PDB file of C-alpha atoms in Angstrom:
ATOM      1  CA  MET A1431       0.000   0.000   0.000  1.00 50.00           C
ATOM      2  CA  SER A1432       1.358   3.426  -0.920  1.00 49.00           C
ATOM      3  CA  LYS A1433       1.808   6.310   1.487  1.00 49.00           C
ATOM      4  CA  SER A1434      -0.520   8.416  -0.637  1.00 47.00           C
ATOM      5  CA  THR A1435      -3.295   5.840  -0.161  1.00 48.00           C
ATOM      6  CA  LEU A1436      -2.715   5.787   3.574  1.00 49.00           C
ATOM      7  CA  TRP A1437      -2.883   9.561   3.654  1.00 47.00           C
ATOM      8  CA  MET A1438      -6.606   9.030   3.220  1.00 47.00           C
ATOM      9  CA  LEU A1439      -6.359   8.079   6.881  1.00 54.00           C
ATOM     10  CA  LEU A1440      -5.121  11.536   7.724  1.00 50.00           C
ATOM     11  CA  PRO A1441      -8.527  13.090   7.472  1.00 42.00           C
ATOM     12  CA  ILE A1442      -8.522  10.926  10.541  1.00 41.00           C
ATOM     13  CA  LEU A1443      -5.323  12.502  11.767  1.00 36.00           C
ATOM     14  CA  ALA A1444      -4.411  16.137  11.304  1.00 32.00           C
ATOM     15  CA  LEU A1445      -1.282  18.330  11.790  1.00 27.00           C
ATOM     16  CA  PHE A1446      -0.826  22.048  10.835  1.00 24.00           C
ATOM     17  CA  ALA A1447      -0.273  26.112  10.182  1.00 23.00           C
ATOM     18  CA  SER A1448      -1.691  29.357  11.687  1.00 22.00           C
ATOM     19  CA  CYS A1449      -4.497  31.817  10.996  1.00 21.00           C
ATOM     20  CA  LYS A1450      -7.337  33.620  12.708  1.00 21.00           C
ATOM     21  CA  VAL A1451     -10.386  31.723  13.892  1.00 22.00           C
ATOM     22  CA  GLY A1452     -13.317  32.397  11.632  1.00 25.00           C
ATOM     23  CA  LYS A1453     -11.051  32.451   8.589  1.00 29.00           C
ATOM     24  CA  GLN A1454     -10.903  29.384   6.388  1.00 33.00           C
ATOM     25  CA  PRO A1455      -7.518  27.831   5.581  1.00 32.00           C
ATOM     26  CA  VAL A1456      -6.280  29.095   2.219  1.00 33.00           C
ATOM     27  CA  ARG A1457      -5.332  26.096   0.157  1.00 34.00           C
ATOM     28  CA  ARG A1458      -3.684  28.019  -2.676  1.00 32.00           C
ATOM     29  CA  GLN A1459      -0.695  28.881  -0.521  1.00 35.00           C
ATOM     30  CA  VAL A1460       0.597  25.593   0.797  1.00 32.00           C
ATOM     31  CA  LYS A1461       3.134  26.692   3.352  1.00 34.00           C
ATOM     32  CA  ILE A1462       5.343  24.110   4.993  1.00 32.00           C
ATOM     33  CA  ILE A1463       6.500  24.954   8.466  1.00 33.00           C
ATOM     34  CA  ASP A1464       9.972  26.387   8.863  1.00 36.00           C
ATOM     35  CA  SER A1465      11.456  23.923  11.331  1.00 32.00           C
ATOM     36  CA  SER A1466      13.884  26.519  12.673  1.00 35.00           C
ATOM     37  CA  LYS A1467      10.941  28.518  14.029  1.00 36.00           C
ATOM     38  CA  MET A1468       9.308  25.645  15.856  1.00 34.00           C
ATOM     39  CA  LYS A1469       9.893  24.543  19.417  1.00 37.00           C
ATOM     40  CA  ARG A1470      11.926  21.409  19.926  1.00 31.00           C
ATOM     41  CA  TYR A1471       9.591  18.716  21.143  1.00 31.00           C
ATOM     42  CA  GLY A1472       9.835  15.167  22.422  1.00 29.00           C
ATOM     43  CA  LEU A1473       9.653  11.681  20.950  1.00 25.00           C
ATOM     44  CA  VAL A1474       6.211  10.470  19.927  1.00 27.00           C
ATOM     45  CA  THR A1475       5.331   7.027  21.203  1.00 23.00           C
ATOM     46  CA  VAL A1476       2.357   4.858  20.319  1.00 26.00           C
ATOM     47  CA  ASP A1477       0.115   2.990  22.731  1.00 28.00           C
ATOM     48  CA  THR A1478       0.519  -0.769  22.740  1.00 26.00           C
ATOM     49  CA  PRO A1479      -1.510  -2.086  19.781  1.00 30.00           C
ATOM     50  CA  GLY A1480      -4.482  -4.224  20.738  1.00 34.00           C
ATOM     51  CA  ALA A1481      -4.710  -2.808  24.225  1.00 34.00           C
ATOM     52  CA  LYS A1482      -8.078  -1.652  25.513  1.00 38.00           C
ATOM     53  CA  PRO A1483      -8.551   2.125  25.606  1.00 36.00           C
ATOM     54  CA  ALA A1484      -6.790   3.336  28.697  1.00 35.00           C
ATOM     55  CA  VAL A1485      -8.724   4.877  31.537  1.00 37.00           C
ATOM     56  CA  LYS A1486      -7.942   8.549  31.583  1.00 39.00           C
ATOM     57  CA  PRO A1487      -5.392   9.027  34.367  1.00 37.00           C
ATOM     58  CA  GLU A1488      -5.764  11.763  36.907  1.00 39.00           C
ATOM     59  CA  VAL A1489      -3.298  14.534  36.252  1.00 38.00           C
ATOM     60  CA  VAL A1490      -1.746  15.949  39.389  1.00 38.00           C
ATOM     61  CA  ILE A1491      -0.651  19.543  38.896  1.00 41.00           C
ATOM     62  CA  LYS A1492       2.455  20.097  40.933  1.00 44.00           C
ATOM     63  CA  SER A1493       2.823  23.256  42.957  1.00 45.00           C
ATOM     64  CA  PRO A1494       5.802  25.417  42.066  1.00 43.00           C
ATOM     65  CA  THR A1495       8.990  25.009  44.072  1.00 44.00           C
ATOM     66  CA  PRO A1496      12.231  26.976  43.924  1.00 44.00           C
ATOM     67  CA  GLU A1497      13.825  23.942  42.238  1.00 40.00           C
ATOM     68  CA  SER A1498      11.182  23.701  39.511  1.00 50.00           C
ATOM     69  CA  GLY A1499      11.936  27.126  38.128  1.00 57.00           C
ATOM     70  CA  VAL A1500       8.198  27.772  37.608  1.00 64.00           C
ATOM     71  CA  SER A1501       7.001  31.038  39.048  1.00 77.00           C
ATOM     72  CA  THR A1502       3.779  31.352  41.009  1.00 85.00           C
ATOM     73  CA  GLU A1503       2.330  33.487  38.205  1.00 84.00           C
ATOM     74  CA  LYS A1504       3.246  30.853  35.599  1.00 87.00           C
ATOM     75  CA  GLN A1505       1.782  28.069  37.721  1.00 89.00           C
ATOM     76  CA  THR A1506      -1.460  29.992  38.102  1.00 90.00           C
ATOM     77  CA  LEU A1507      -1.710  30.215  34.305  1.00 91.00           C
ATOM     78  CA  ILE A1508      -0.978  26.488  33.983  1.00 92.00           C
ATOM     79  CA  ASN A1509      -3.747  25.725  36.481  1.00 91.00           C
ATOM     80  CA  THR A1510      -6.138  27.939  34.502  1.00 90.00           C
ATOM     81  CA  LEU A1511      -5.359  26.270  31.162  1.00 92.00           C
ATOM     82  CA  SER A1512      -5.167  22.653  32.337  1.00 91.00           C
ATOM     83  CA  PRO A1513      -8.976  22.093  32.252  1.00 91.00           C
ATOM     84  CA  LEU A1514      -8.986  23.174  28.586  1.00 92.00           C
ATOM     85  CA  TRP A1515      -6.128  20.824  27.719  1.00 92.00           C
ATOM     86  CA  GLN A1516      -7.698  17.912  29.639  1.00 90.00           C
ATOM     87  CA  LYS A1517     -11.157  18.477  28.174  1.00 91.00           C
ATOM     88  CA  SER A1518     -12.370  15.423  26.248  1.00 90.00           C
ATOM     89  CA  THR A1519     -15.447  15.562  24.026  1.00 93.00           C
ATOM     90  CA  SER A1520     -18.303  13.631  25.628  1.00 94.00           C
ATOM     91  CA  PHE A1521     -20.199  11.639  22.993  1.00 96.00           C
ATOM     92  CA  SER A1522     -21.354   8.178  21.944  1.00 97.00           C
ATOM     93  CA  THR A1523     -21.274   8.548  18.147  1.00 97.00           C
ATOM     94  CA  PHE A1524     -20.063  11.123  15.636  1.00 97.00           C
ATOM     95  CA  SER A1525     -20.748  11.494  11.929  1.00 97.00           C
ATOM     96  CA  GLY A1526     -19.476  14.153   9.556  1.00 96.00           C
ATOM     97  CA  LYS A1527     -18.761  14.934   5.931  1.00 95.00           C
ATOM     98  CA  ALA A1528     -15.708  16.922   4.894  1.00 93.00           C
ATOM     99  CA  LYS A1529     -14.221  18.185   1.649  1.00 93.00           C
ATOM    100  CA  MET A1530     -10.461  17.765   1.538  1.00 88.00           C
ATOM    101  CA  HIS A1531      -7.473  18.965  -0.421  1.00 87.00           C
ATOM    102  CA  TYR A1532      -4.195  17.054  -0.136  1.00 83.00           C
ATOM    103  CA  ALA A1533      -0.722  17.939  -1.384  1.00 83.00           C
ATOM    104  CA  GLY A1534       2.371  15.799  -0.838  1.00 77.00           C
ATOM    105  CA  THR A1535       4.734  13.229  -2.350  1.00 72.00           C
ATOM    106  CA  GLY A1536       4.412  15.034  -5.668  1.00 76.00           C
ATOM    107  CA  GLN A1537       0.615  14.692  -5.738  1.00 76.00           C
ATOM    108  CA  LYS A1538      -2.378  16.979  -5.382  1.00 81.00           C
ATOM    109  CA  GLN A1539      -5.795  15.462  -4.780  1.00 81.00           C
ATOM    110  CA  GLU A1540      -9.343  16.623  -4.044  1.00 87.00           C
ATOM    111  CA  PHE A1541     -11.765  14.258  -2.337  1.00 87.00           C
ATOM    112  CA  THR A1542     -14.666  14.006   0.082  1.00 90.00           C
ATOM    113  CA  ALA A1543     -14.631  11.938   3.265  1.00 90.00           C
ATOM    114  CA  ASN A1544     -17.642  10.696   5.218  1.00 93.00           C
ATOM    115  CA  ILE A1545     -16.416  10.007   8.752  1.00 94.00           C
ATOM    116  CA  ARG A1546     -18.196   8.079  11.498  1.00 96.00           C
ATOM    117  CA  ILE A1547     -17.056   7.185  15.013  1.00 97.00           C
ATOM    118  CA  GLN A1548     -18.309   4.929  17.752  1.00 97.00           C
ATOM    119  CA  LYS A1549     -16.463   6.232  20.762  1.00 96.00           C
ATOM    120  CA  ASP A1550     -13.281   4.283  21.604  1.00 95.00           C
ATOM    121  CA  LYS A1551     -14.345   1.384  19.336  1.00 96.00           C
ATOM    122  CA  ILE A1552     -14.674   2.214  15.621  1.00 96.00           C
ATOM    123  CA  ILE A1553     -13.522   4.886  13.182  1.00 93.00           C
ATOM    124  CA  TRP A1554     -15.094   4.507   9.721  1.00 95.00           C
ATOM    125  CA  VAL A1555     -14.194   6.621   6.691  1.00 92.00           C
ATOM    126  CA  ASN A1556     -15.590   6.466   3.158  1.00 91.00           C
ATOM    127  CA  VAL A1557     -13.613   8.451   0.562  1.00 89.00           C
ATOM    128  CA  THR A1558     -15.109   9.583  -2.771  1.00 90.00           C
ATOM    129  CA  ALA A1559     -14.038  11.876  -5.613  1.00 86.00           C
ATOM    130  CA  LEU A1560     -15.693  13.945  -8.347  1.00 85.00           C
ATOM    131  CA  GLY A1561     -18.595  14.959  -6.152  1.00 83.00           C
ATOM    132  CA  GLY A1562     -19.265  11.445  -4.915  1.00 82.00           C
ATOM    133  CA  ILE A1563     -19.368   9.843  -8.354  1.00 88.00           C
ATOM    134  CA  VAL A1564     -16.183   7.815  -7.876  1.00 88.00           C
ATOM    135  CA  ASN A1565     -15.680   5.516  -4.884  1.00 88.00           C
ATOM    136  CA  VAL A1566     -12.030   5.747  -3.862  1.00 87.00           C
ATOM    137  CA  ALA A1567     -11.600   3.930  -0.559  1.00 87.00           C
ATOM    138  CA  ARG A1568     -13.296   2.788   2.639  1.00 91.00           C
ATOM    139  CA  VAL A1569     -11.491   2.446   5.976  1.00 89.00           C
ATOM    140  CA  TYR A1570     -12.547   0.610   9.142  1.00 92.00           C
ATOM    141  CA  ILE A1571     -10.348   1.162  12.190  1.00 91.00           C
ATOM    142  CA  THR A1572     -10.442  -0.448  15.624  1.00 94.00           C
ATOM    143  CA  PRO A1573      -8.020   0.148  18.502  1.00 93.00           C
ATOM    144  CA  ASP A1574      -5.702  -2.574  17.168  1.00 91.00           C
ATOM    145  CA  SER A1575      -6.442  -3.016  13.431  1.00 90.00           C
ATOM    146  CA  ILE A1576      -6.991  -1.170  10.171  1.00 87.00           C
ATOM    147  CA  PHE A1577      -9.060  -2.545   7.268  1.00 89.00           C
ATOM    148  CA  LEU A1578      -8.981  -0.673   3.972  1.00 86.00           C
ATOM    149  CA  ILE A1579     -10.725  -1.213   0.638  1.00 89.00           C
ATOM    150  CA  ASN A1580      -9.081   0.448  -2.376  1.00 87.00           C
ATOM    151  CA  TYR A1581     -11.876   0.592  -4.933  1.00 90.00           C
ATOM    152  CA  LEU A1582      -9.680   2.064  -7.643  1.00 86.00           C
ATOM    153  CA  GLN A1583      -7.262  -0.878  -7.623  1.00 86.00           C
ATOM    154  CA  ARG A1584      -9.832  -3.482  -6.508  1.00 91.00           C
ATOM    155  CA  GLU A1585      -7.721  -4.445  -3.507  1.00 89.00           C
ATOM    156  CA  ALA A1586      -8.298  -4.763   0.234  1.00 90.00           C
ATOM    157  CA  TYR A1587      -5.860  -4.545   3.107  1.00 85.00           C
ATOM    158  CA  LYS A1588      -5.884  -5.770   6.666  1.00 88.00           C
ATOM    159  CA  MET A1589      -3.106  -4.669   8.985  1.00 85.00           C
ATOM    160  CA  HIS A1590      -2.169  -4.179  12.589  1.00 87.00           C
ATOM    161  CA  ILE A1591      -1.934  -0.577  13.784  1.00 82.00           C
ATOM    162  CA  SER A1592       1.821  -1.100  14.116  1.00 79.00           C
ATOM    163  CA  GLN A1593       2.056  -1.895  10.384  1.00 76.00           C
ATOM    164  CA  ALA A1594       0.258   1.308   9.438  1.00 69.00           C
ATOM    165  CA  ASN A1595       2.733   3.301  11.481  1.00 66.00           C
ATOM    166  CA  LYS A1596       5.531   2.083   9.216  1.00 66.00           C
ATOM    167  CA  LEU A1597       3.811   3.712   6.234  1.00 61.00           C
ATOM    168  CA  LEU A1598       2.151   6.816   7.618  1.00 63.00           C
ATOM    169  CA  PRO A1599       4.153  10.062   7.787  1.00 55.00           C
ATOM    170  CA  ALA A1600       3.389  10.384  11.513  1.00 59.00           C
ATOM    171  CA  PRO A1601       3.012   7.864  14.357  1.00 62.00           C
ATOM    172  CA  VAL A1602      -0.616   7.315  15.384  1.00 71.00           C
ATOM    173  CA  ASN A1603      -2.915   5.208  17.501  1.00 81.00           C
ATOM    174  CA  PHE A1604      -6.701   4.933  17.733  1.00 87.00           C
ATOM    175  CA  ARG A1605      -7.027   7.514  20.507  1.00 88.00           C
ATOM    176  CA  ILE A1606      -4.918  10.086  18.653  1.00 84.00           C
ATOM    177  CA  MET A1607      -6.964   9.624  15.473  1.00 86.00           C
ATOM    178  CA  GLN A1608     -10.217   9.980  17.395  1.00 90.00           C
ATOM    179  CA  ASN A1609      -9.012  13.098  19.213  1.00 90.00           C
ATOM    180  CA  LEU A1610      -7.828  14.733  16.010  1.00 87.00           C
ATOM    181  CA  ILE A1611     -11.187  14.249  14.294  1.00 90.00           C
ATOM    182  CA  LEU A1612     -13.016  15.688  17.281  1.00 93.00           C
ATOM    183  CA  GLY A1613     -10.604  18.602  17.708  1.00 92.00           C
ATOM    184  CA  ASP A1614      -9.315  17.559  21.140  1.00 93.00           C
ATOM    185  CA  ALA A1615      -5.690  17.574  22.318  1.00 91.00           C
ATOM    186  CA  LEU A1616      -3.617  14.629  21.093  1.00 85.00           C
ATOM    187  CA  THR A1617      -3.516  13.391  24.668  1.00 83.00           C
ATOM    188  CA  GLN A1618      -5.102  14.763  27.826  1.00 85.00           C
ATOM    189  CA  ALA A1619      -2.737  12.909  30.157  1.00 83.00           C
ATOM    190  CA  GLY A1620       0.784  13.714  31.314  1.00 83.00           C
ATOM    191  CA  GLN A1621       2.188  16.857  32.870  1.00 86.00           C
ATOM    192  CA  PRO A1622       2.054  20.535  31.890  1.00 89.00           C
ATOM    193  CA  LEU A1623       5.482  22.065  31.362  1.00 89.00           C
ATOM    194  CA  ASP A1624       4.898  25.711  30.550  1.00 91.00           C
ATOM    195  CA  ALA A1625       2.212  28.283  29.797  1.00 92.00           C
ATOM    196  CA  SER A1626       2.165  31.693  28.135  1.00 92.00           C
ATOM    197  CA  ASP A1627      -0.174  34.646  27.703  1.00 91.00           C
ATOM    198  CA  PHE A1628       0.177  36.287  24.294  1.00 86.00           C
ATOM    199  CA  GLY A1629      -2.618  38.806  24.706  1.00 84.00           C
ATOM    200  CA  GLY A1630      -5.422  37.307  22.620  1.00 89.00           C
ATOM    201  CA  THR A1631      -4.086  33.769  22.887  1.00 92.00           C
ATOM    202  CA  LEU A1632      -3.212  31.515  25.830  1.00 94.00           C
ATOM    203  CA  SER A1633      -0.853  28.571  25.297  1.00 94.00           C
ATOM    204  CA  ILE A1634       0.084  25.520  27.333  1.00 93.00           C
ATOM    205  CA  GLU A1635       2.871  23.032  26.628  1.00 92.00           C
ATOM    206  CA  THR A1636       2.451  19.449  27.854  1.00 89.00           C
ATOM    207  CA  GLU A1637       4.245  16.117  27.730  1.00 83.00           C
ATOM    208  CA  ASP A1638       2.908  12.576  27.985  1.00 76.00           C
ATOM    209  CA  GLY A1639       4.962   9.448  27.372  1.00 68.00           C
ATOM    210  CA  GLY A1640       7.301  11.333  25.061  1.00 66.00           C
ATOM    211  CA  ILE A1641       4.623  13.315  23.192  1.00 73.00           C
ATOM    212  CA  ARG A1642       5.030  17.047  23.558  1.00 80.00           C
ATOM    213  CA  GLN A1643       2.358  19.373  22.303  1.00 87.00           C
ATOM    214  CA  LEU A1644       1.833  23.109  22.357  1.00 93.00           C
ATOM    215  CA  LEU A1645      -1.872  23.995  22.542  1.00 94.00           C
ATOM    216  CA  SER A1646      -3.040  27.538  21.850  1.00 95.00           C
ATOM    217  CA  TYR A1647      -6.514  28.780  22.836  1.00 95.00           C
ATOM    218  CA  ASN A1648      -8.423  31.926  21.957  1.00 94.00           C
ATOM    219  CA  LYS A1649      -8.877  33.991  25.084  1.00 92.00           C
ATOM    220  CA  THR A1650     -12.306  35.254  24.018  1.00 92.00           C
ATOM    221  CA  ASP A1651     -14.107  31.885  23.894  1.00 92.00           C
ATOM    222  CA  SER A1652     -11.526  29.247  24.964  1.00 93.00           C
ATOM    223  CA  THR A1653     -11.636  27.478  21.574  1.00 94.00           C
ATOM    224  CA  MET A1654      -8.454  25.801  20.374  1.00 95.00           C
ATOM    225  CA  ARG A1655      -6.639  27.867  17.781  1.00 95.00           C
ATOM    226  CA  SER A1656      -3.710  25.581  16.981  1.00 94.00           C
ATOM    227  CA  LEU A1657      -1.861  22.467  18.087  1.00 93.00           C
ATOM    228  CA  GLN A1658       1.850  22.114  17.451  1.00 91.00           C
ATOM    229  CA  MET A1659       3.997  18.990  17.931  1.00 83.00           C
ATOM    230  CA  ARG A1660       7.500  17.764  17.255  1.00 75.00           C
ATOM    231  CA  THR A1661       9.400  14.518  17.800  1.00 68.00           C
ATOM    232  CA  ARG A1662      12.636  14.480  19.752  1.00 65.00           C
ATOM    233  CA  ASP A1663      14.587  13.176  16.766  1.00 66.00           C
ATOM    234  CA  ASN A1664      13.199  16.101  14.721  1.00 67.00           C
ATOM    235  CA  GLN A1665      12.032  13.732  11.977  1.00 70.00           C
ATOM    236  CA  THR A1666       8.382  14.714  12.353  1.00 73.00           C
ATOM    237  CA  GLU A1667       6.978  18.146  13.077  1.00 79.00           C
ATOM    238  CA  GLY A1668       3.622  19.656  12.449  1.00 84.00           C
ATOM    239  CA  MET A1669       0.929  22.118  13.326  1.00 90.00           C
ATOM    240  CA  ILE A1670      -2.882  22.063  13.042  1.00 91.00           C
ATOM    241  CA  GLN A1671      -4.966  25.209  12.782  1.00 94.00           C
ATOM    242  CA  TYR A1672      -8.637  25.203  13.699  1.00 95.00           C
ATOM    243  CA  GLY A1673     -11.293  27.644  12.513  1.00 94.00           C
ATOM    244  CA  ASN A1674     -14.973  28.304  11.760  1.00 95.00           C
ATOM    245  CA  TYR A1675     -16.381  26.961  15.021  1.00 96.00           C
ATOM    246  CA  ASP A1676     -20.049  25.949  15.082  1.00 95.00           C
ATOM    247  CA  MET A1677     -22.228  24.729  17.940  1.00 95.00           C
ATOM    248  CA  VAL A1678     -23.025  21.073  17.188  1.00 94.00           C
ATOM    249  CA  SER A1679     -25.196  19.220  19.722  1.00 91.00           C
ATOM    250  CA  GLY A1680     -23.841  21.397  22.497  1.00 92.00           C
ATOM    251  CA  HIS A1681     -20.204  21.025  21.367  1.00 93.00           C
ATOM    252  CA  ARG A1682     -18.035  23.745  19.872  1.00 94.00           C
ATOM    253  CA  PHE A1683     -16.724  22.053  16.740  1.00 96.00           C
ATOM    254  CA  ALA A1684     -14.105  23.436  14.346  1.00 96.00           C
ATOM    255  CA  THR A1685     -15.489  22.899  10.847  1.00 96.00           C
ATOM    256  CA  SER A1686     -12.223  23.992   9.174  1.00 95.00           C
ATOM    257  CA  ARG A1687      -8.798  22.420   9.763  1.00 90.00           C
ATOM    258  CA  ALA A1688      -5.477  23.174   8.041  1.00 91.00           C
ATOM    259  CA  ILE A1689      -2.695  20.639   8.467  1.00 87.00           C
ATOM    260  CA  ASN A1690       0.995  21.089   7.714  1.00 87.00           C
ATOM    261  CA  LEU A1691       3.320  18.176   8.379  1.00 81.00           C
ATOM    262  CA  SER A1692       6.986  17.558   7.655  1.00 80.00           C
ATOM    263  CA  ASN A1693       8.404  14.042   7.960  1.00 75.00           C
ATOM    264  CA  ASN A1694      12.102  13.512   7.261  1.00 76.00           C
ATOM    265  CA  GLY A1695      12.013  16.740   5.274  1.00 79.00           C
ATOM    266  CA  GLU A1696       9.063  15.571   3.132  1.00 80.00           C
ATOM    267  CA  PRO A1697       6.220  18.128   3.276  1.00 84.00           C
ATOM    268  CA  TYR A1698       2.534  17.182   3.461  1.00 82.00           C
ATOM    269  CA  TYR A1699      -0.521  19.406   3.496  1.00 87.00           C
ATOM    270  CA  LEU A1700      -4.193  18.679   4.086  1.00 86.00           C
ATOM    271  CA  ASP A1701      -7.135  20.993   4.597  1.00 89.00           C
ATOM    272  CA  MET A1702     -10.512  19.762   5.827  1.00 90.00           C
ATOM    273  CA  ASN A1703     -13.796  21.648   5.582  1.00 94.00           C
ATOM    274  CA  PHE A1704     -16.776  19.936   7.218  1.00 96.00           C
ATOM    275  CA  ASN A1705     -20.144  20.419   5.505  1.00 95.00           C
ATOM    276  CA  THR A1706     -21.977  18.469   8.196  1.00 96.00           C
ATOM    277  CA  ALA A1707     -21.194  17.239  11.697  1.00 96.00           C
ATOM    278  CA  GLU A1708     -23.515  15.493  14.169  1.00 97.00           C
ATOM    279  CA  PHE A1709     -23.147  13.834  17.554  1.00 97.00           C
ATOM    280  CA  ASP A1710     -25.025  11.027  19.275  1.00 97.00           C
ATOM    281  CA  LEU A1711     -27.296   9.993  16.404  1.00 96.00           C
ATOM    282  CA  PRO A1712     -27.862   6.337  15.448  1.00 95.00           C
ATOM    283  CA  THR A1713     -25.332   5.335  12.811  1.00 95.00           C
ATOM    284  CA  ASP A1714     -23.903   2.228  11.187  1.00 96.00           C
ATOM    285  CA  PHE A1715     -20.478   1.226   9.897  1.00 97.00           C
ATOM    286  CA  PRO A1716     -20.946  -0.894   6.742  1.00 95.00           C
ATOM    287  CA  PHE A1717     -17.796  -2.652   5.604  1.00 94.00           C
ATOM    288  CA  THR A1718     -17.819  -5.626   3.250  1.00 93.00           C
ATOM    289  CA  ILE A1719     -14.867  -6.663   1.116  1.00 92.00           C
ATOM    290  CA  PRO A1720     -16.072  -7.708  -2.380  1.00 91.00           C
ATOM    291  CA  LYS A1721     -15.364 -11.365  -3.119  1.00 89.00           C
ATOM    292  CA  ASN A1722     -13.393 -10.588  -6.261  1.00 91.00           C
ATOM    293  CA  TYR A1723     -10.991  -8.228  -4.458  1.00 90.00           C
ATOM    294  CA  THR A1724      -7.466  -9.262  -3.554  1.00 85.00           C
ATOM    295  CA  LEU A1725      -6.882  -9.214   0.221  1.00 85.00           C
ATOM    296  CA  LYS A1726      -3.367  -8.162   1.198  1.00 81.00           C
TER     297      LYS A1726
END
């Protein structure tokens, strides 16, 4: 399976650039992040494949000490921002439809993705092109496996999450994919390291099991503006921008996402614009491999 095919999974992921909330990502100017201007972050690790979704651990915010080098003012800001970072969308099911533009590995593609989630159990994506006329691919993901039908090449794939990580331009697991679709932090566990007040934006830097992320929130309404990450070996770095928030079933949901990612110097770009998004409605996850397809 090619990396470009697996990038159809990255509607499921997402990593990024910067702009004002309420302004759609501009696809005509695909700007890859200048790595010299990004913070140096830690090594990304992946949860053990096949393991049950972990119970969210309680995060203990440590009080500042002279040895920690964190001032009382800084700690107060960390304590203020921690509930935003730890916030996890409460839902049973999600369904949405997004138009996408992808650029990377010498390719540019336009497609539409229908995305459905059963919380902590299933992520389902159906990819079409030319306004839904052409079926491109269908993906069925569980916490330990990925099933993919490539309609264009009449092939089907079944693989362990660990196998997908060898092909994708960024390490992932089920929880990360789910969080990125919903617009939550990559992980809500771990420890906060730093926090900053930039006037209209508040930012908090966290670390969990090697993942470091820099989350920026709009001060006016506490919505996430961007999420930045980097691996310790500097092979992968990226940034997601969020915009055009709508109220969907009581949730503030970013209907526009712009993703910039660099892996080993190879740039990738994806923008997502949701036409529809719904929570907690009955939904199904049809997935049948045609008998005449080759299973790999």
